mmCIF file of C-alpha atoms in Angstrom:
data_model
loop_
_atom_site.group_PDB
_atom_site.id
_atom_site.type_symbol
_atom_site.label_atom_id
_atom_site.label_comp_id
_atom_site.label_asym_id
_atom_site.label_seq_id
_atom_site.Cartn_x
_atom_site.Cartn_y
_atom_site.Cartn_z
ATOM 1 C CA ASP A 281 71.006 -81.120 4.169
ATOM 2 C CA THR A 282 72.639 -83.125 1.106
ATOM 3 C CA GLY A 283 73.068 -80.239 -1.646
ATOM 4 C CA VAL A 284 75.928 -78.596 -1.910
ATOM 5 C CA SER A 285 77.777 -76.472 0.655
ATOM 6 C CA GLN A 286 80.502 -73.975 0.723
ATOM 7 C CA ASP A 287 82.802 -72.246 3.198
ATOM 8 C CA PRO A 288 83.254 -70.230 4.089
ATOM 9 C CA ARG A 289 80.482 -68.298 3.457
ATOM 10 C CA HIS A 290 81.227 -64.880 3.565
ATOM 11 C CA LYS A 291 85.189 -63.661 2.894
ATOM 12 C CA ILE A 292 86.260 -60.368 3.857
ATOM 13 C CA THR A 293 90.137 -59.625 2.942
ATOM 14 C CA LYS A 294 92.930 -56.714 2.363
ATOM 15 C CA ARG A 295 94.579 -56.852 -1.131
ATOM 16 C CA GLY A 296 97.501 -58.262 -0.710
ATOM 17 C CA GLN A 297 96.206 -61.284 1.312
ATOM 18 C CA ASN A 298 95.530 -64.906 0.227
ATOM 19 C CA VAL A 299 92.406 -66.676 0.349
ATOM 20 C CA THR A 300 91.071 -70.239 -0.253
ATOM 21 C CA PHE A 301 87.146 -71.522 -0.233
ATOM 22 C CA ARG A 302 85.612 -75.381 0.055
ATOM 23 C CA CYS A 303 83.526 -76.361 -1.920
ATOM 24 C CA ASP A 304 81.398 -80.093 -0.603
ATOM 25 C CA PRO A 305 79.210 -81.640 -3.871
ATOM 26 C CA ILE A 306 76.454 -83.419 -3.700
ATOM 27 C CA SER A 307 78.122 -87.434 -2.933
ATOM 28 C CA GLU A 308 77.544 -88.965 -5.851
ATOM 29 C CA HIS A 309 78.183 -86.338 -7.950
ATOM 30 C CA ASN A 310 81.360 -86.390 -10.256
ATOM 31 C CA ARG A 311 81.546 -82.998 -11.964
ATOM 32 C CA LEU A 312 82.366 -80.239 -10.026
ATOM 33 C CA TYR A 313 81.915 -76.504 -11.176
ATOM 34 C CA TRP A 314 83.516 -73.305 -10.378
ATOM 35 C CA TYR A 315 81.934 -70.032 -11.087
ATOM 36 C CA ARG A 316 81.686 -66.125 -10.644
ATOM 37 C CA GLN A 317 79.569 -63.564 -10.357
ATOM 38 C CA THR A 318 79.992 -60.054 -10.746
ATOM 39 C CA LEU A 319 76.925 -57.778 -9.084
ATOM 40 C CA GLY A 320 73.957 -57.433 -11.985
ATOM 41 C CA GLN A 321 75.797 -59.884 -13.713
ATOM 42 C CA GLY A 322 75.828 -64.213 -14.616
ATOM 43 C CA PRO A 323 78.015 -66.925 -13.202
ATOM 44 C CA GLU A 324 81.041 -66.436 -15.501
ATOM 45 C CA PHE A 325 82.645 -69.794 -15.815
ATOM 46 C CA LEU A 326 85.633 -70.100 -14.371
ATOM 47 C CA THR A 327 87.410 -74.557 -14.446
ATOM 48 C CA TYR A 328 85.563 -77.575 -13.764
ATOM 49 C CA PHE A 329 86.290 -80.984 -12.134
ATOM 50 C CA GLN A 330 85.987 -84.405 -13.461
ATOM 51 C CA ASN A 331 86.714 -86.434 -10.400
ATOM 52 C CA GLU A 332 89.921 -85.435 -9.958
ATOM 53 C CA ALA A 333 90.943 -84.133 -12.550
ATOM 54 C CA GLN A 334 90.604 -80.895 -14.128
ATOM 55 C CA LEU A 335 90.239 -80.478 -17.782
ATOM 56 C CA GLU A 336 89.068 -77.029 -18.539
ATOM 57 C CA LYS A 337 90.400 -73.534 -16.926
ATOM 58 C CA SER A 338 88.899 -70.428 -18.135
ATOM 59 C CA ARG A 339 90.463 -67.796 -19.035
ATOM 60 C CA LEU A 340 88.969 -66.203 -16.367
ATOM 61 C CA LEU A 341 90.843 -67.641 -14.326
ATOM 62 C CA SER A 342 94.951 -65.857 -13.901
ATOM 63 C CA ASP A 343 97.430 -67.614 -12.301
ATOM 64 C CA ARG A 344 96.726 -66.344 -9.171
ATOM 65 C CA PHE A 345 93.888 -68.542 -9.096
ATOM 66 C CA SER A 346 94.742 -72.744 -8.083
ATOM 67 C CA ALA A 347 91.764 -75.514 -8.019
ATOM 68 C CA GLU A 348 91.849 -78.100 -6.330
ATOM 69 C CA ARG A 349 90.039 -81.590 -6.340
ATOM 70 C CA PRO A 350 92.063 -83.582 -3.922
ATOM 71 C CA LYS A 351 90.284 -87.503 -4.039
ATOM 72 C CA GLY A 352 87.515 -86.325 -6.011
ATOM 73 C CA SER A 353 85.490 -85.057 -3.286
ATOM 74 C CA PHE A 354 85.465 -81.701 -2.196
ATOM 75 C CA SER A 355 87.203 -78.643 -4.201
ATOM 76 C CA THR A 356 89.207 -75.811 -3.239
ATOM 77 C CA LEU A 357 89.777 -72.798 -4.907
ATOM 78 C CA GLU A 358 92.633 -70.765 -3.844
ATOM 79 C CA ILE A 359 93.445 -66.990 -4.522
ATOM 80 C CA GLN A 360 96.933 -65.505 -4.296
ATOM 81 C CA ARG A 361 97.735 -61.844 -4.012
ATOM 82 C CA THR A 362 94.087 -60.645 -4.332
ATOM 83 C CA GLU A 363 93.223 -57.934 -6.033
ATOM 84 C CA GLN A 364 89.620 -55.143 -5.651
ATOM 85 C CA GLY A 365 89.174 -56.680 -8.887
ATOM 86 C CA ASP A 366 88.780 -60.001 -7.587
ATOM 87 C CA SER A 367 85.437 -59.196 -5.146
ATOM 88 C CA ALA A 368 82.650 -60.970 -6.299
ATOM 89 C CA MET A 369 80.139 -63.908 -5.017
ATOM 90 C CA TYR A 370 82.043 -67.272 -5.816
ATOM 91 C CA LEU A 371 79.459 -70.057 -6.650
ATOM 92 C CA CYS A 372 80.657 -74.077 -6.518
ATOM 93 C CA ALA A 373 78.142 -76.236 -8.841
ATOM 94 C CA SER A 374 78.067 -80.156 -8.984
ATOM 95 C CA SER A 375 76.791 -83.313 -11.279
ATOM 96 C CA LEU A 376 76.209 -86.172 -12.158
ATOM 97 C CA ASP A 377 77.692 -87.569 -15.866
ATOM 98 C CA TYR A 378 76.394 -90.589 -15.510
ATOM 99 C CA LEU A 379 75.908 -91.330 -19.037
ATOM 100 C CA GLY A 380 79.730 -90.766 -19.076
ATOM 101 C CA GLN A 381 79.183 -89.376 -23.035
ATOM 102 C CA GLY A 382 79.921 -86.226 -22.004
ATOM 103 C CA SER A 383 75.830 -84.991 -22.340
ATOM 104 C CA SER A 384 75.213 -82.386 -20.208
ATOM 105 C CA ASP A 385 73.802 -82.925 -16.651
ATOM 106 C CA GLU A 386 72.182 -80.505 -14.440
ATOM 107 C CA GLN A 387 74.033 -78.654 -12.040
ATOM 108 C CA PHE A 388 73.639 -77.869 -8.748
ATOM 109 C CA PHE A 389 74.556 -74.909 -7.302
ATOM 110 C CA GLY A 390 76.037 -74.322 -3.332
ATOM 111 C CA PRO A 391 74.573 -70.767 -1.045
ATOM 112 C CA GLY A 392 78.158 -69.036 -2.873
ATOM 113 C CA THR A 393 81.268 -67.630 -1.469
ATOM 114 C CA ARG A 394 81.430 -63.758 -0.970
ATOM 115 C CA LEU A 395 84.901 -62.315 -1.270
ATOM 116 C CA THR A 396 85.334 -58.747 -0.530
ATOM 117 C CA VAL A 397 88.848 -56.920 -0.996
ATOM 118 C CA LEU A 398 89.712 -54.221 0.834
ATOM 119 C CA GLN B 222 78.117 -59.002 -28.182
ATOM 120 C CA LYS B 223 77.096 -61.762 -25.650
ATOM 121 C CA GLU B 224 77.036 -64.785 -26.615
ATOM 122 C CA VAL B 225 73.321 -64.582 -24.102
ATOM 123 C CA GLU B 226 71.541 -61.656 -23.945
ATOM 124 C CA GLN B 227 68.873 -60.846 -21.682
ATOM 125 C CA ASP B 228 66.886 -58.009 -20.163
ATOM 126 C CA PRO B 229 67.991 -56.987 -16.468
ATOM 127 C CA GLY B 230 64.639 -55.660 -16.787
ATOM 128 C CA PRO B 231 63.385 -54.832 -13.547
ATOM 129 C CA LEU B 232 59.822 -56.114 -14.406
ATOM 130 C CA SER B 233 57.118 -55.554 -12.380
ATOM 131 C CA VAL B 234 54.132 -57.561 -12.407
ATOM 132 C CA PRO B 235 50.409 -58.099 -9.519
ATOM 133 C CA GLU B 236 50.160 -60.826 -7.618
ATOM 134 C CA GLY B 237 48.604 -64.103 -9.992
ATOM 135 C CA ALA B 238 50.052 -62.499 -13.749
ATOM 136 C CA ILE B 239 51.831 -64.668 -15.838
ATOM 137 C CA VAL B 240 55.179 -63.857 -15.882
ATOM 138 C CA SER B 241 57.349 -64.180 -18.978
ATOM 139 C CA LEU B 242 60.915 -64.059 -18.933
ATOM 140 C CA ASN B 243 63.224 -64.424 -22.565
ATOM 141 C CA CYS B 244 67.156 -65.042 -23.561
ATOM 142 C CA THR B 245 68.259 -63.939 -26.651
ATOM 143 C CA TYR B 246 71.872 -66.808 -27.918
ATOM 144 C CA SER B 247 73.798 -66.604 -30.996
ATOM 145 C CA ASN B 248 75.998 -69.308 -30.277
ATOM 146 C CA SER B 249 74.420 -72.621 -32.595
ATOM 147 C CA ALA B 250 76.267 -75.171 -30.453
ATOM 148 C CA PHE B 251 74.359 -74.446 -27.553
ATOM 149 C CA GLN B 252 71.933 -77.527 -27.110
ATOM 150 C CA TYR B 253 71.238 -77.615 -23.315
ATOM 151 C CA PHE B 254 68.551 -74.997 -21.447
ATOM 152 C CA MET B 255 67.990 -74.066 -18.043
ATOM 153 C CA TRP B 256 66.385 -71.975 -16.100
ATOM 154 C CA TYR B 257 67.795 -70.634 -12.726
ATOM 155 C CA ARG B 258 66.464 -68.193 -9.909
ATOM 156 C CA GLN B 259 68.352 -66.791 -7.966
ATOM 157 C CA TYR B 260 67.114 -64.473 -4.557
ATOM 158 C CA SER B 261 69.719 -62.196 -3.066
ATOM 159 C CA ARG B 262 72.271 -63.143 -1.947
ATOM 160 C CA LYS B 263 72.189 -66.751 -2.837
ATOM 161 C CA GLY B 264 73.452 -69.561 -5.021
ATOM 162 C CA PRO B 265 71.561 -70.302 -8.085
ATOM 163 C CA GLU B 266 68.202 -72.552 -7.663
ATOM 164 C CA LEU B 267 67.505 -75.081 -11.144
ATOM 165 C CA LEU B 268 63.393 -73.863 -11.849
ATOM 166 C CA MET B 269 64.166 -75.838 -15.549
ATOM 167 C CA TYR B 270 65.879 -77.726 -18.010
ATOM 168 C CA THR B 271 65.186 -78.290 -22.008
ATOM 169 C CA TYR B 272 66.538 -80.268 -24.807
ATOM 170 C CA SER B 273 66.710 -78.893 -28.039
ATOM 171 C CA SER B 274 63.452 -76.416 -29.181
ATOM 172 C CA GLY B 275 60.504 -77.367 -27.800
ATOM 173 C CA ASN B 276 57.770 -76.907 -24.376
ATOM 174 C CA LYS B 277 58.314 -78.167 -21.229
ATOM 175 C CA GLU B 278 56.220 -77.920 -18.074
ATOM 176 C CA ASP B 279 56.400 -78.277 -14.705
ATOM 177 C CA GLY B 280 53.393 -77.436 -12.937
ATOM 178 C CA ARG B 281 53.009 -73.147 -12.136
ATOM 179 C CA PHE B 282 56.519 -72.981 -15.166
ATOM 180 C CA THR B 283 56.553 -73.489 -18.886
ATOM 181 C CA ALA B 284 59.966 -73.598 -21.119
ATOM 182 C CA GLN B 285 59.819 -73.031 -24.744
ATOM 183 C CA VAL B 286 63.419 -72.693 -26.743
ATOM 184 C CA ASP B 287 62.958 -72.073 -30.464
ATOM 185 C CA LYS B 288 66.357 -73.133 -32.400
ATOM 186 C CA SER B 289 66.014 -71.649 -35.108
ATOM 187 C CA SER B 290 65.239 -67.884 -33.913
ATOM 188 C CA LYS B 291 67.404 -68.899 -31.056
ATOM 189 C CA TYR B 292 65.087 -68.010 -28.573
ATOM 190 C CA ILE B 293 64.237 -69.437 -25.428
ATOM 191 C CA SER B 294 61.604 -68.075 -23.120
ATOM 192 C CA LEU B 295 59.520 -68.531 -19.452
ATOM 193 C CA PHE B 296 56.598 -68.613 -17.994
ATOM 194 C CA ILE B 297 55.134 -68.002 -14.565
ATOM 195 C CA ARG B 298 51.173 -68.593 -13.764
ATOM 196 C CA ASP B 299 49.966 -67.097 -10.640
ATOM 197 C CA SER B 300 52.597 -64.824 -9.877
ATOM 198 C CA GLN B 301 53.591 -65.249 -5.763
ATOM 199 C CA PRO B 302 54.820 -62.624 -4.397
ATOM 200 C CA SER B 303 57.611 -64.908 -3.096
ATOM 201 C CA ASP B 304 58.416 -65.517 -7.024
ATOM 202 C CA SER B 305 60.569 -61.823 -6.627
ATOM 203 C CA ALA B 306 63.925 -62.887 -7.752
ATOM 204 C CA THR B 307 66.256 -62.889 -10.248
ATOM 205 C CA TYR B 308 66.059 -65.507 -13.084
ATOM 206 C CA LEU B 309 68.679 -66.290 -15.008
ATOM 207 C CA CYS B 310 68.868 -67.886 -18.180
ATOM 208 C CA ALA B 311 71.794 -70.165 -19.535
ATOM 209 C CA MET B 312 72.673 -72.965 -22.054
ATOM 210 C CA SER B 313 75.954 -75.425 -22.800
ATOM 211 C CA ALA B 314 76.500 -77.335 -26.450
ATOM 212 C CA ALA B 315 76.985 -81.345 -25.839
ATOM 213 C CA GLY B 316 80.418 -82.842 -25.586
ATOM 214 C CA ALA B 317 83.342 -80.643 -25.465
ATOM 215 C CA ALA B 318 84.436 -77.890 -23.070
ATOM 216 C CA GLY B 319 82.553 -79.792 -19.761
ATOM 217 C CA ASN B 320 78.927 -78.954 -20.023
ATOM 218 C CA LYS B 321 79.756 -75.406 -19.271
ATOM 219 C CA LEU B 322 76.702 -73.125 -18.688
ATOM 220 C CA THR B 323 76.776 -69.503 -19.894
ATOM 221 C CA PHE B 324 74.241 -67.591 -18.629
ATOM 222 C CA GLY B 325 72.470 -64.436 -19.597
ATOM 223 C CA GLY B 326 73.004 -61.179 -16.973
ATOM 224 C CA GLY B 327 69.982 -62.411 -15.155
ATOM 225 C CA THR B 328 65.987 -60.957 -15.055
ATOM 226 C CA ARG B 329 64.933 -59.047 -11.690
ATOM 227 C CA VAL B 330 61.087 -60.073 -11.174
ATOM 228 C CA LEU B 331 58.679 -58.265 -9.154
ATOM 229 C CA VAL B 332 55.417 -59.452 -7.999
ATOM 230 C CA LYS B 333 53.232 -57.187 -6.356
ATOM 231 C CA PRO B 334 50.519 -58.757 -3.970
#
């Protein structure tokens, strides 16, 4: 399967613990996005990378959240000192900006990591 | 008020009927419009991708964009029980902000055999 993969698929943690999620994009894709989706809502943008550079962060991404994409390949999203309000599905998407002109590109999503904070 | 509005449903139709879905939006900078299908506890799957106004057809799916009215639609012909899912509209502006997608809340569709 050459689609976007995410690990773990499910994570249950206690409030105050740190968690880290991983996303492996489609291999040739240079853009990688993180979104968060709560029950009954559409996904909300968190941050995105162009290769290894993190170019934008949403105001939803508090100081407890940090994302990295070393070497422009896989990405990790870490949440420190988790709160119950962090419970959500965390979705990763990737795309190929082949025109290099900032035109919109098709984003393909992974299966998501479902986080439950007790 | 949200930038993208979508009726949450559920929308229940008999098998074989046409499913009609729509979204309205307020940001005139949106130029790219997408429809995603999401099954329960799965990631969204891209169905249709259109640029600016007009129609696009792909198999049983037809997407329409009317930028003057800030209104987009998705039609599913000959609906099947396997089409039962949540349908999300999404849109983005060109250029700046990395083409982040702004989603509607999703419409749950039930196709009854």
